[in-house]
Structures are given as structure tokens and as C-alpha cells.
Amino acid sequence: MSHAETAIQCGSCASGCNTAHLAKLGIKTGNWDYVVALAGNPNTGKSTIFNALTGLNQHVGNWAGKTVTRAEGAFTLGGKKFKLVDLPGTYSLLSTSVDEEIARDFVLFGKPDVTVVVADATRLERNLNLVLQILEITDRAVVALNLIDEAGRNNIKVDERSLARDLGVPVVSMAARSGKGVDELLGAIEQVSSGEFQARPHRIKYTDDILENAIDTLATQLHGQFEDLPNARWVALRLLEGDESIINAVQTATLGTVRAANVFPPLVQLEAR
Amino acid sequence: MTNSEAILDNAARLRGEVGGNLHDRLTEAIYSDAGAIAGRAVSAGEQTGNLEQKFDRILTSRLWGFPLMILLLTGVFWLTIAGANIPSAMLGELLQGTVYNALHGVAAALNAPWWLSGFWIDGVYLATAWVVSVMLPPMAIFFPLFTLLEDLGYLPRVAFNLDRLFKRAGAHGKQALTMMMGYGCNAAGVVSTRIIDSPRERMIAIVTNNFAICNGRWGTLILIGAIFVGATAPPFMASFIAATSVVAIAILGVIFTLLVSAFLSKTWLKGEASSFSLELPPYRPPQIWQTLYKSIIDRTLIVLKRAVIMAAPAGAVIWLISNINIGEASIATHLISFLNPFGLLIGLNGVILLAYIVAIPANEIVIPTILMLTLNLSKSGLAQTGVMSGIDDDMQIQEVLTGMGGWTLLTGINLLLFSLLHNPCSTTIWTIWQETRSLKWTTISTILPVVLGIAVCLLTATAARLFF
Amino acid sequence: MTLNMLKAGRTATVKGIYSKDTERRRMVDLGILPGTLIENVMASPLGDPVAYRIRSAVIALRREQAELIEVEEEG
């Protein structure tokens, strides 16, 4: 497959200090063939990959929390239009902070065609925590094993084939800052989006029968109430954990709706005090 | 009972059955799988030395942490001030000299009426030219340097060093990071407070973000620091002393951030600092050329563009209020004589106060506005024929301000202070409203810094009068 | 002992987490679980917070958080 025709197209500008234009970045999936979400731990080079794919200049800072909301860009590949959504960097999808909620809601309810999970090759175990959580939600994923050059300098070798076998999704070794692996990542995105690659994602096993039964009961019930729910089992688990935001979403029947990029809870509630 | 309620009821019942601490158990299951998978895929050889860790221990040590932080900041400003001098003078000569004269030459050849060439050349063009020659060189040096520090991974270390102080002020640990964003742009800083989960602490971070000096203000500080504070020192020390004065203002900003945060935590936004975790990422060698390119394109040009867009209409306004007379004097003269008594009382003057009103849309245009107003109003009559073109380097700017404007060292120092402590620009105010939807807090965020600025300036002015 | 008592440069194993609710989730999500190895990397200039190496990432925790993590120092 040749990626020579990979054209780079500027969809929207996410750099600079002008926040007003964030409002324009709604989810207009109608104009796109595929939507790709970009997730990963903080400081894994997510923004570098975003820039490499879209040609945008989102500023890359070496600290956690640089991307607070979703940034969106676009590229075309093999004649298809892809929208790329850069999610806030998070360690987990299970916690309660707002940036984690944004990332989680999009992977779960935004139904991206492909979710690229960026993992840091120098600290793989920690990064696999998020990768495995995302594989619980979706099987349309690609793992971008970034910072492979830094790992090499630290005498760390990662066997990408062993990893791909265990995870059941494509794994691409990258050094995004020098452009290494970008073509391979595009290839993997294309294969997963077109359905050419059939994933058999790793799933966490719960040996606990009581837990399995509880998940089944709730999942069935959830399906009855929210027809389009992509992953009722995952939602059921969160209810069993007592996840406040999911409980709230069920209560208000807003489960499954993705909030727009710029909608952030305003601070008026403080007024009431 | 609705379906939703039925689901939640069922969930609550089942939660009891599956037992507590499910989250712990699930996370343990995930990490244990992650460990097994990583174990199979990763083979780590001999770990190369702990150079990075040693470096980090020095950068954050009890003894060296704070001095190194201040030294690094001073170094950045010293390079900026020393480096910007010559290009600023050259740009000034070109834009306010050659091009300016050429434009007037063309206007004269076309027999343009005085008000037409005045409005366009002495108003719109000149304000724009000032912004470019005063702002561009320091920004083109400062932003790449700051971006290098950021890319290297130093900013989280600053937050790490300062966290104890923020905690004591009842503020969130991530507030230090939002402050870092504010050093670029306060509007961006206010948006970045979204990383703070607690509404109370987020509000504190929003209100105090203005104490982080933004892009639009660094230029003013660097210029005034150089021509008023730096000039008091012997020439070989001048750039260093000027840099020190800028750093002192930045540190004062941090002190005000902490004091105001502590005050809010004890009064309207009562509460204890909530916990947080901050990752200290590994140092990454910055990609020098890419950083240079990006910081010039992303930051310098964006800020300059905003400044130019704001400068052109401001230039027009300045020219109009300087040339439309009501009674004996121009509108500008009336306004300035109205503001002067109060301005002088707090160690500033009417021109500076008017400039800060004109510059509400963008802090970037404060200095050009001050210069144009001073020149236009000086009784020397130079302004009418546009001899401003003669001013093309820092010393001449100082001559205009001291000679025509009657500025003293106190005026310079108080302008530095007022530059730190005044209302946020209109974009930031709008952003605060967008983020909080609270009229009360938007107003407090806007008014509080000005009140503090007036109080501090009054204090230094009174001290100066008593002791000198 | 609790994590805040661990000296710089020393490593300990997590025995238990006393924090509750959101805070507990946050600690657990960082990978602080029974059996996890934690190293005290360095303290900040004012003594608090302290940076710990937790599953190969260096993460700063405030004293109040470290006090709620029970550890046993490695020999």
C-alpha cells in the first residue's frame, strides 16, 4: 500500500491563545468518511502525532494537562477523509476528573471508527493500563508505541509483535518527533477503519460469577433503556463501581450523548453558596 | 418508577452483592494483565546512568531550587534585553524613519490634505509601526527561549518547587501550571484552569491568573525596565539590572497570586487545598530548530498580529482625539488633564492612565499609545508635522518620556508595577465570563487587580515623596 | 509505616491504601496498589510535595496523600 498520496489538509486551527474558535469544532461526522480518536497518557507525544498526521501546529508542551479539551484536525488517506480528534491525556478512564470524562465519553459514545492509543515505550506497563481499558470499550483500536528511540537510548527493547499478539490489535513502533513510523501508523489506521484488520482485543477476565451475573443483568436492562449504547457491559461495570458521572447520566437519561468540545461546566454553582 | 430509576435501584442492590472496593479489584486485574503483557514484550538491558535524576535533584534541591529558578529566568530576560536592542533600533529607523518619510513624501506629491495623511500616516500607520518595532525583537527572542524551557520539561519542576506555597495559600497544585499558561496569554490561562476539578480552587486560579504576566505585557516590562531601571546602572551592568527588574516584577506577580489566593481561601472561597498528583515528565532534548520555527510562527506572529490589528484602530483613535478640538484644546488634552491629578498622585500620569483605557482590548499597544499621546501633546509642536520619525532607539524613547512627558524613575517603576497590576484585557474578561458565567466573579477578576495596582502605586509614590 | 516516612532514595512496597472515594480512585489509577514498588526520588525545596517513582513514572504527591498509603520498606 502506498502512502505517497497521503494529502495533508488543514481542517481547523487549534493553536494560539484564541479560544473563541473552539466553538466551531462541533462533531460534524457527516463530512467525514471516518473519525479517528487519539488517546493516551500525558507526555507520550500525543500532540506530536496529532501534528504529524494533520499538519497542524498544535503546540506541544512537555507537561501533563496541555490539551484540556478536544482538538480536531483532518487528513485524507487513500481517497477517504479522516477526522482526527485529539483527546486530553489521561492515565485512566475510570477516575472522576473532567478531562478523563471527556476522553472516556468520546471513546465510548462518540463511536470513533478507530481509536489510536499512544503508549510510551519507556514505561509500557503503566501505559498498558489505559490501553487495556480502551480495549474493554472498543475493538477498533491501534496502539502507537511511541518514543521507541528514547527507549533504545535507555536500553529498553520492546517486542512489538509479542505486544500485538497479546493485545490483539495492530501495534506500530514510532519515534514521532523524527517522523518515524507515521506511514506505518496511517497504514494501520486505514486497515482498521476499512475493516480489513479483524481485531481480537484482549479482554480482562473476571472469574467472579456473582460479578459476571450482575454485569449481565444490568447490561440487559441498560440495552432496554438506551438502545444505541455501544458497550452496555462496560457501563454496567461502572454502575456497579458507583461511578458518579455514569449514575448521573443514567438518571438524567443523557447516557450516550457526547458533549460538544467547548461545553465545560461553568462555575455558576459557586454563586449559590 | 421509571426505567432509569429501576436500573439504578438494581445497580445499588447488585453493588452490595458484588462487594465493596470493586474499583480496586478491577484496577488490580488490569494492572496484573498489563504487567504480564509488558513482561513478555519488554527486555530491559543495563540501565544507563542516573544523570537525569542527579540533574533533577539539583534543580529541585532545598539549597539550589529557588536560586536556580530565579537565575534561569534572569538569564532569559538578560538575553532578551541585550539581544533586542540593536534589531529594535534598526527596525525603528526603517519603519519610523525611512518608510514613514517616504509615505509622507508620497502624500505630499499627491497633494493629500493634512487631515487625510495625518489620520492614515501619523495615526494608523505610525501606531502599527511602533508596535512592530517595539514588540517584535524582544518577542522573537523571548518566546523561543521560553518555549525551549517548556519543551525541556522544566515547567512542571517549577510547579513542583512552588507547590508548598500554593498549598499554604489554599490553592490547587495545578494552579501553578495554569499560571505558566498565563505567562503566554491570560485568556488561555483562564481556559486551562479546567484541569482543576474543584470549583473553589478553579475560581481562585481564574481570579489570580491575571498576575501571570502575559505576552502583551512582557514587551512593556522589558522596554521600561531597560530604559528606566537599566539606565541607572553603569553600561556594562545595564542589561543585567534591567533583566533583574523584570524578574522582580514576575516574582511580585507570584507573590500577589499567593496572597490573593490565600485571601480568597479564607474569605469568599473558603476551603482547604485538595489533593492532586503532578507528573514530572522525563527531560526531553528540545528540537532546537523546530522550537524556533514554531515559537516564531505560533506565538510571536500570533501576538504580533493581534497587536497590529489592535494598533491600527487605536492609532486612528489617538490621532482623532489628538486633533479634534473642543474649545481651546484637543479631546486628548481634556481627557489627560482630567486624569492627570489622579495619575500624578499615584506616581503615574494622565497619559499612562488614558493609554491603559485605550489599550483595554490589547495590552500590547500600551507603549505605542503612551509615546504617541506624549508626542502629540507636547507643546513643542513636533507632533503636528510628524517629527516622531526621529525616535528610533531606546535612549530616544527615554528622552521623549522624560523630556516631553516629564517622567521620572518613579514613573518608570510605577508603570512596571501597574503593568503587572491592572485589569485583564477584554479578551480575558470575556473568557472569564464564558468559563464562570458569573457576573460577580467576572467583575471581581476585573476590578481587583486595578484596585491593587492603584494601592501599590500610591504606596511607592508616597514612599518616594517621603524619602527622596 | 506510611509513605511520607520513606526517606529519599529508598524503596518500599505498598501494603494498603487508606484514602477514600475519589482520592482512593485517583491513587489506584496511578498504579498504587498493594504490592506496587514505590521509590522516594526527591523532595521539593520546601520539603513538600515529594516526587515518587511509581511504575516508572515520577509523580509528585503532597504529604496528606502520602500519609494515607501504608508501605513496608524494602531491605
mmCIF file of C-alpha atoms in Angstrom, chain A residues 13-273:
data_model
loop_
_atom_site.group_PDB
_atom_site.id
_atom_site.type_symbol
_atom_site.label_atom_id
_atom_site.label_comp_id
_atom_site.label_asym_id
_atom_site.label_seq_id
_atom_site.Cartn_x
_atom_site.Cartn_y
_atom_site.Cartn_z
ATOM 1 C CA CYS A 13 -6.677 25.640 13.743
ATOM 2 C CA ALA A 14 -6.144 24.647 17.315
ATOM 3 C CA SER A 15 -3.092 26.688 18.175
ATOM 4 C CA GLY A 16 -2.618 30.025 19.774
ATOM 5 C CA CYS A 17 -4.488 31.715 22.516
ATOM 6 C CA ASN A 18 -7.741 32.481 20.785
ATOM 7 C CA THR A 19 -10.336 30.342 22.482
ATOM 8 C CA ALA A 20 -13.289 31.701 20.564
ATOM 9 C CA HIS A 21 -12.822 29.431 17.566
ATOM 10 C CA LEU A 22 -13.157 26.295 19.699
ATOM 11 C CA ALA A 23 -16.879 26.786 19.401
ATOM 12 C CA LYS A 24 -16.746 25.939 15.742
ATOM 13 C CA LEU A 25 -15.387 22.480 16.405
ATOM 14 C CA GLY A 26 -18.578 20.501 16.768
ATOM 15 C CA ILE A 27 -18.863 16.911 15.709
ATOM 16 C CA LYS A 28 -19.862 17.022 12.082
ATOM 17 C CA THR A 29 -19.380 13.415 11.175
ATOM 18 C CA GLY A 30 -21.441 13.887 8.030
ATOM 19 C CA ASN A 31 -18.474 15.423 6.261
ATOM 20 C CA TRP A 32 -16.096 12.609 7.076
ATOM 21 C CA ASP A 33 -15.650 9.048 5.980
ATOM 22 C CA TYR A 34 -14.020 8.074 9.247
ATOM 23 C CA VAL A 35 -13.459 9.527 12.693
ATOM 24 C CA VAL A 36 -10.217 8.710 14.477
ATOM 25 C CA ALA A 37 -9.744 9.388 18.191
ATOM 26 C CA LEU A 38 -6.282 9.924 19.626
ATOM 27 C CA ALA A 39 -5.939 8.856 23.261
ATOM 28 C CA GLY A 40 -3.007 8.229 25.566
ATOM 29 C CA ASN A 41 -1.272 9.007 28.829
ATOM 30 C CA PRO A 42 0.060 12.546 29.297
ATOM 31 C CA ASN A 43 3.564 13.176 27.946
ATOM 32 C CA THR A 44 3.534 10.351 25.447
ATOM 33 C CA GLY A 45 3.808 12.566 22.383
ATOM 34 C CA LYS A 46 0.128 12.544 21.501
ATOM 35 C CA SER A 47 0.190 16.112 20.251
ATOM 36 C CA THR A 48 3.292 15.405 18.158
ATOM 37 C CA ILE A 49 1.444 12.572 16.444
ATOM 38 C CA PHE A 50 -1.618 14.781 16.013
ATOM 39 C CA ASN A 51 0.528 17.413 14.295
ATOM 40 C CA ALA A 52 2.343 14.842 12.190
ATOM 41 C CA LEU A 53 -0.956 13.465 10.876
ATOM 42 C CA THR A 54 -2.809 16.722 10.323
ATOM 43 C CA GLY A 55 -0.047 19.184 9.530
ATOM 44 C CA LEU A 56 -1.448 21.417 12.228
ATOM 45 C CA ASN A 57 0.729 23.206 14.698
ATOM 46 C CA GLN A 58 -0.837 22.435 17.990
ATOM 47 C CA HIS A 59 1.749 23.493 20.498
ATOM 48 C CA VAL A 60 3.424 20.550 22.175
ATOM 49 C CA GLY A 61 4.315 21.155 25.786
ATOM 50 C CA ASN A 62 6.274 18.742 27.891
ATOM 51 C CA TRP A 63 3.793 18.570 30.739
ATOM 52 C CA ALA A 64 0.566 16.909 31.668
ATOM 53 C CA GLY A 65 -2.688 18.706 31.004
ATOM 54 C CA LYS A 66 -1.619 20.635 27.941
ATOM 55 C CA THR A 67 -4.657 19.545 25.947
ATOM 56 C CA VAL A 68 -7.650 20.421 28.089
ATOM 57 C CA THR A 69 -10.369 19.988 25.539
ATOM 58 C CA ARG A 70 -10.555 18.114 22.304
ATOM 59 C CA ALA A 71 -8.562 19.445 19.403
ATOM 60 C CA GLU A 72 -9.700 18.393 15.975
ATOM 61 C CA GLY A 73 -7.977 18.171 12.641
ATOM 62 C CA ALA A 74 -8.252 16.250 9.431
ATOM 63 C CA PHE A 75 -6.294 14.340 6.836
ATOM 64 C CA THR A 76 -7.077 12.342 3.742
ATOM 65 C CA LEU A 77 -5.758 8.891 3.084
ATOM 66 C CA GLY A 78 -6.401 6.650 0.115
ATOM 67 C CA GLY A 79 -9.143 8.984 -1.093
ATOM 68 C CA LYS A 80 -11.002 8.858 2.214
ATOM 69 C CA LYS A 81 -11.435 11.763 4.580
ATOM 70 C CA PHE A 82 -10.443 11.208 8.182
ATOM 71 C CA LYS A 83 -11.275 13.450 11.069
ATOM 72 C CA LEU A 84 -8.752 13.238 13.897
ATOM 73 C CA VAL A 85 -9.818 14.106 17.442
ATOM 74 C CA ASP A 86 -7.050 14.661 19.987
ATOM 75 C CA LEU A 87 -8.329 13.757 23.467
ATOM 76 C CA PRO A 88 -6.905 15.011 26.758
ATOM 77 C CA GLY A 89 -4.047 12.899 28.042
ATOM 78 C CA THR A 90 -5.218 10.634 30.884
ATOM 79 C CA TYR A 91 -3.838 7.764 32.943
ATOM 80 C CA SER A 92 -7.179 6.096 33.166
ATOM 81 C CA LEU A 93 -10.785 6.266 32.003
ATOM 82 C CA LEU A 94 -12.153 5.286 35.387
ATOM 83 C CA SER A 95 -11.436 8.299 37.520
ATOM 84 C CA THR A 96 -13.613 11.300 38.031
ATOM 85 C CA SER A 97 -11.758 14.282 36.649
ATOM 86 C CA VAL A 98 -13.333 16.258 33.849
ATOM 87 C CA ASP A 99 -10.574 15.660 31.314
ATOM 88 C CA GLU A 100 -10.842 11.917 31.838
ATOM 89 C CA GLU A 101 -14.586 12.156 31.395
ATOM 90 C CA ILE A 102 -14.157 13.984 28.082
ATOM 91 C CA ALA A 103 -11.762 11.325 26.816
ATOM 92 C CA ARG A 104 -13.939 8.486 28.031
ATOM 93 C CA ASP A 105 -17.204 9.876 26.688
ATOM 94 C CA PHE A 106 -15.712 10.288 23.269
ATOM 95 C CA VAL A 107 -14.214 6.804 23.028
ATOM 96 C CA LEU A 108 -17.395 5.266 24.414
ATOM 97 C CA PHE A 109 -20.221 7.303 22.919
ATOM 98 C CA GLY A 110 -18.556 9.222 20.067
ATOM 99 C CA LYS A 111 -18.144 5.833 18.362
ATOM 100 C CA PRO A 112 -14.890 6.657 16.614
ATOM 101 C CA ASP A 113 -14.059 4.340 13.721
ATOM 102 C CA VAL A 114 -10.552 3.936 15.058
ATOM 103 C CA THR A 115 -9.068 4.824 18.440
ATOM 104 C CA VAL A 116 -5.314 5.312 18.325
ATOM 105 C CA VAL A 117 -3.851 4.784 21.800
ATOM 106 C CA VAL A 118 -0.430 6.334 22.141
ATOM 107 C CA ALA A 119 1.793 4.453 24.570
ATOM 108 C CA ASP A 120 5.226 5.403 25.867
ATOM 109 C CA ALA A 121 7.690 2.607 25.076
ATOM 110 C CA THR A 122 9.892 3.592 28.030
ATOM 111 C CA ARG A 123 7.133 2.906 30.556
ATOM 112 C CA LEU A 124 5.000 0.343 28.881
ATOM 113 C CA GLU A 125 3.407 -1.337 31.894
ATOM 114 C CA ARG A 126 1.943 1.931 33.152
ATOM 115 C CA ASN A 127 0.684 2.853 29.698
ATOM 116 C CA LEU A 128 -0.886 -0.550 29.124
ATOM 117 C CA ASN A 129 -3.321 0.259 31.925
ATOM 118 C CA LEU A 130 -5.035 2.774 29.650
ATOM 119 C CA VAL A 131 -4.610 0.619 26.542
ATOM 120 C CA LEU A 132 -6.382 -2.296 28.240
ATOM 121 C CA GLN A 133 -9.157 -0.040 29.498
ATOM 122 C CA ILE A 134 -9.759 1.235 25.978
ATOM 123 C CA LEU A 135 -9.755 -2.304 24.607
ATOM 124 C CA GLU A 136 -12.540 -3.039 27.100
ATOM 125 C CA ILE A 137 -14.616 -0.408 25.338
ATOM 126 C CA THR A 138 -13.732 -0.784 21.688
ATOM 127 C CA ASP A 139 -12.062 -3.347 19.443
ATOM 128 C CA ARG A 140 -11.319 -0.828 16.722
ATOM 129 C CA ALA A 141 -8.008 0.311 18.148
ATOM 130 C CA VAL A 142 -4.403 0.792 17.100
ATOM 131 C CA VAL A 143 -1.554 1.087 19.589
ATOM 132 C CA ALA A 144 1.079 3.663 18.646
ATOM 133 C CA LEU A 145 4.153 2.609 20.586
ATOM 134 C CA ASN A 146 5.867 5.994 20.673
ATOM 135 C CA LEU A 147 9.257 7.175 21.962
ATOM 136 C CA ILE A 148 10.877 3.977 20.749
ATOM 137 C CA ASP A 149 14.079 5.978 20.177
ATOM 138 C CA GLU A 150 14.143 7.133 23.784
ATOM 139 C CA ALA A 151 13.564 3.547 24.901
ATOM 140 C CA GLY A 152 16.530 2.488 22.781
ATOM 141 C CA ARG A 153 18.732 5.068 24.447
ATOM 142 C CA ASN A 154 17.698 3.662 27.827
ATOM 143 C CA ASN A 155 18.493 0.106 26.701
ATOM 144 C CA ILE A 156 14.837 -0.868 26.690
ATOM 145 C CA LYS A 157 13.714 -3.155 23.866
ATOM 146 C CA VAL A 158 10.043 -3.695 23.147
ATOM 147 C CA ASP A 159 8.972 -6.648 21.026
ATOM 148 C CA GLU A 160 6.146 -5.131 19.062
ATOM 149 C CA ARG A 161 4.976 -8.475 17.680
ATOM 150 C CA SER A 162 4.607 -10.032 21.107
ATOM 151 C CA LEU A 163 2.668 -6.971 22.145
ATOM 152 C CA ALA A 164 0.397 -7.081 19.086
ATOM 153 C CA ARG A 165 -0.279 -10.774 19.711
ATOM 154 C CA ASP A 166 -1.201 -10.197 23.349
ATOM 155 C CA LEU A 167 -3.327 -7.130 22.706
ATOM 156 C CA GLY A 168 -4.996 -8.410 19.555
ATOM 157 C CA VAL A 169 -4.781 -5.062 17.784
ATOM 158 C CA PRO A 170 -2.112 -3.546 15.471
ATOM 159 C CA VAL A 171 0.940 -2.136 17.257
ATOM 160 C CA VAL A 172 3.134 0.414 15.459
ATOM 161 C CA SER A 173 6.568 1.396 16.784
ATOM 162 C CA MET A 174 7.128 5.119 16.406
ATOM 163 C CA ALA A 175 9.517 7.962 17.023
ATOM 164 C CA ALA A 176 7.001 10.612 16.089
ATOM 165 C CA ARG A 177 9.302 13.554 16.709
ATOM 166 C CA SER A 178 11.569 12.422 13.887
ATOM 167 C CA GLY A 179 8.668 11.207 11.776
ATOM 168 C CA LYS A 180 9.493 7.513 12.169
ATOM 169 C CA GLY A 181 6.503 5.227 11.984
ATOM 170 C CA VAL A 182 3.992 7.816 10.753
ATOM 171 C CA ASP A 183 3.405 5.997 7.441
ATOM 172 C CA GLU A 184 3.014 2.679 9.248
ATOM 173 C CA LEU A 185 0.506 4.246 11.641
ATOM 174 C CA LEU A 186 -1.504 5.600 8.702
ATOM 175 C CA GLY A 187 -1.470 2.117 7.197
ATOM 176 C CA ALA A 188 -2.792 0.582 10.411
ATOM 177 C CA ILE A 189 -5.496 3.257 10.715
ATOM 178 C CA GLU A 190 -6.596 2.517 7.166
ATOM 179 C CA GLN A 191 -6.724 -1.231 7.761
ATOM 180 C CA VAL A 192 -8.748 -0.953 10.956
ATOM 181 C CA SER A 193 -11.127 1.691 9.609
ATOM 182 C CA SER A 194 -11.858 -0.266 6.442
ATOM 183 C CA GLY A 195 -12.415 -3.437 8.444
ATOM 184 C CA GLU A 196 -9.526 -5.153 6.659
ATOM 185 C CA PHE A 197 -7.939 -5.883 10.013
ATOM 186 C CA GLN A 198 -10.071 -8.001 12.277
ATOM 187 C CA ALA A 199 -9.160 -7.258 15.864
ATOM 188 C CA ARG A 200 -9.336 -9.812 18.638
ATOM 189 C CA PRO A 201 -8.763 -7.477 21.510
ATOM 190 C CA HIS A 202 -7.500 -8.571 24.885
ATOM 191 C CA ARG A 203 -10.291 -8.591 27.441
ATOM 192 C CA ILE A 204 -9.874 -8.659 31.184
ATOM 193 C CA LYS A 205 -11.304 -11.843 32.663
ATOM 194 C CA TYR A 206 -13.472 -11.703 35.748
ATOM 195 C CA THR A 207 -13.519 -15.105 37.335
ATOM 196 C CA ASP A 208 -16.112 -13.945 39.806
ATOM 197 C CA ASP A 209 -19.536 -15.475 38.945
ATOM 198 C CA ILE A 210 -21.501 -13.063 41.072
ATOM 199 C CA LEU A 211 -19.859 -10.174 39.251
ATOM 200 C CA GLU A 212 -20.468 -11.714 35.817
ATOM 201 C CA ASN A 213 -24.161 -12.246 36.641
ATOM 202 C CA ALA A 214 -24.525 -8.723 37.944
ATOM 203 C CA ILE A 215 -22.940 -7.318 34.773
ATOM 204 C CA ASP A 216 -25.261 -9.390 32.568
ATOM 205 C CA THR A 217 -28.392 -8.344 34.441
ATOM 206 C CA LEU A 218 -27.563 -4.672 34.286
ATOM 207 C CA ALA A 219 -26.348 -4.780 30.691
ATOM 208 C CA THR A 220 -29.627 -6.282 29.525
ATOM 209 C CA GLN A 221 -31.576 -3.676 31.426
ATOM 210 C CA LEU A 222 -29.422 -0.884 30.016
ATOM 211 C CA HIS A 223 -29.942 -2.101 26.467
ATOM 212 C CA GLY A 224 -33.679 -1.874 27.013
ATOM 213 C CA GLN A 225 -33.451 1.740 28.072
ATOM 214 C CA PHE A 226 -30.630 3.057 25.868
ATOM 215 C CA GLU A 227 -30.868 1.309 22.519
ATOM 216 C CA ASP A 228 -27.718 2.642 20.856
ATOM 217 C CA LEU A 229 -25.423 2.016 23.770
ATOM 218 C CA PRO A 230 -22.225 0.660 22.190
ATOM 219 C CA ASN A 231 -20.913 -1.120 25.255
ATOM 220 C CA ALA A 232 -23.533 -1.870 27.870
ATOM 221 C CA ARG A 233 -21.258 -4.260 29.791
ATOM 222 C CA TRP A 234 -18.734 -1.508 30.366
ATOM 223 C CA VAL A 235 -21.440 0.891 31.533
ATOM 224 C CA ALA A 236 -22.826 -1.827 33.817
ATOM 225 C CA LEU A 237 -19.432 -2.249 35.448
ATOM 226 C CA ARG A 238 -19.245 1.481 36.112
ATOM 227 C CA LEU A 239 -22.665 1.394 37.744
ATOM 228 C CA LEU A 240 -21.509 -1.438 39.953
ATOM 229 C CA GLU A 241 -18.427 0.578 40.873
ATOM 230 C CA GLY A 242 -20.612 3.526 41.794
ATOM 231 C CA ASP A 243 -19.197 5.870 39.125
ATOM 232 C CA GLU A 244 -20.966 9.171 39.864
ATOM 233 C CA SER A 245 -20.908 10.615 36.346
ATOM 234 C CA ILE A 246 -22.376 7.464 34.797
ATOM 235 C CA ILE A 247 -25.050 7.229 37.517
ATOM 236 C CA ASN A 248 -25.898 10.823 36.838
ATOM 237 C CA ALA A 249 -26.085 10.196 33.083
ATOM 238 C CA VAL A 250 -28.499 7.297 33.610
ATOM 239 C CA GLN A 251 -30.622 9.370 35.958
ATOM 240 C CA THR A 252 -30.946 12.283 33.544
ATOM 241 C CA ALA A 253 -31.252 9.909 30.563
ATOM 242 C CA THR A 254 -28.306 11.648 28.904
ATOM 243 C CA LEU A 255 -26.237 8.486 28.750
ATOM 244 C CA GLY A 256 -24.625 8.232 25.351
ATOM 245 C CA THR A 257 -24.651 11.899 24.452
ATOM 246 C CA VAL A 258 -21.278 13.438 23.789
ATOM 247 C CA ARG A 259 -20.908 16.959 24.933
ATOM 248 C CA ALA A 260 -19.568 19.472 22.433
ATOM 249 C CA ALA A 261 -15.892 20.313 22.646
ATOM 250 C CA ASN A 262 -16.389 23.688 24.205
ATOM 251 C CA VAL A 263 -19.100 22.800 26.672
ATOM 252 C CA PHE A 264 -17.486 22.813 30.026
ATOM 253 C CA PRO A 265 -19.388 23.146 33.280
ATOM 254 C CA PRO A 266 -19.424 26.877 34.030
ATOM 255 C CA LEU A 267 -18.691 27.821 37.577
ATOM 256 C CA VAL A 268 -22.020 29.409 38.458
ATOM 257 C CA GLN A 269 -22.729 26.840 41.117
ATOM 258 C CA LEU A 270 -20.342 28.741 43.344
ATOM 259 C CA GLU A 271 -22.683 31.703 43.186
ATOM 260 C CA ALA A 272 -25.267 29.729 45.088
ATOM 261 C CA ARG A 273 -23.052 29.330 48.120
#
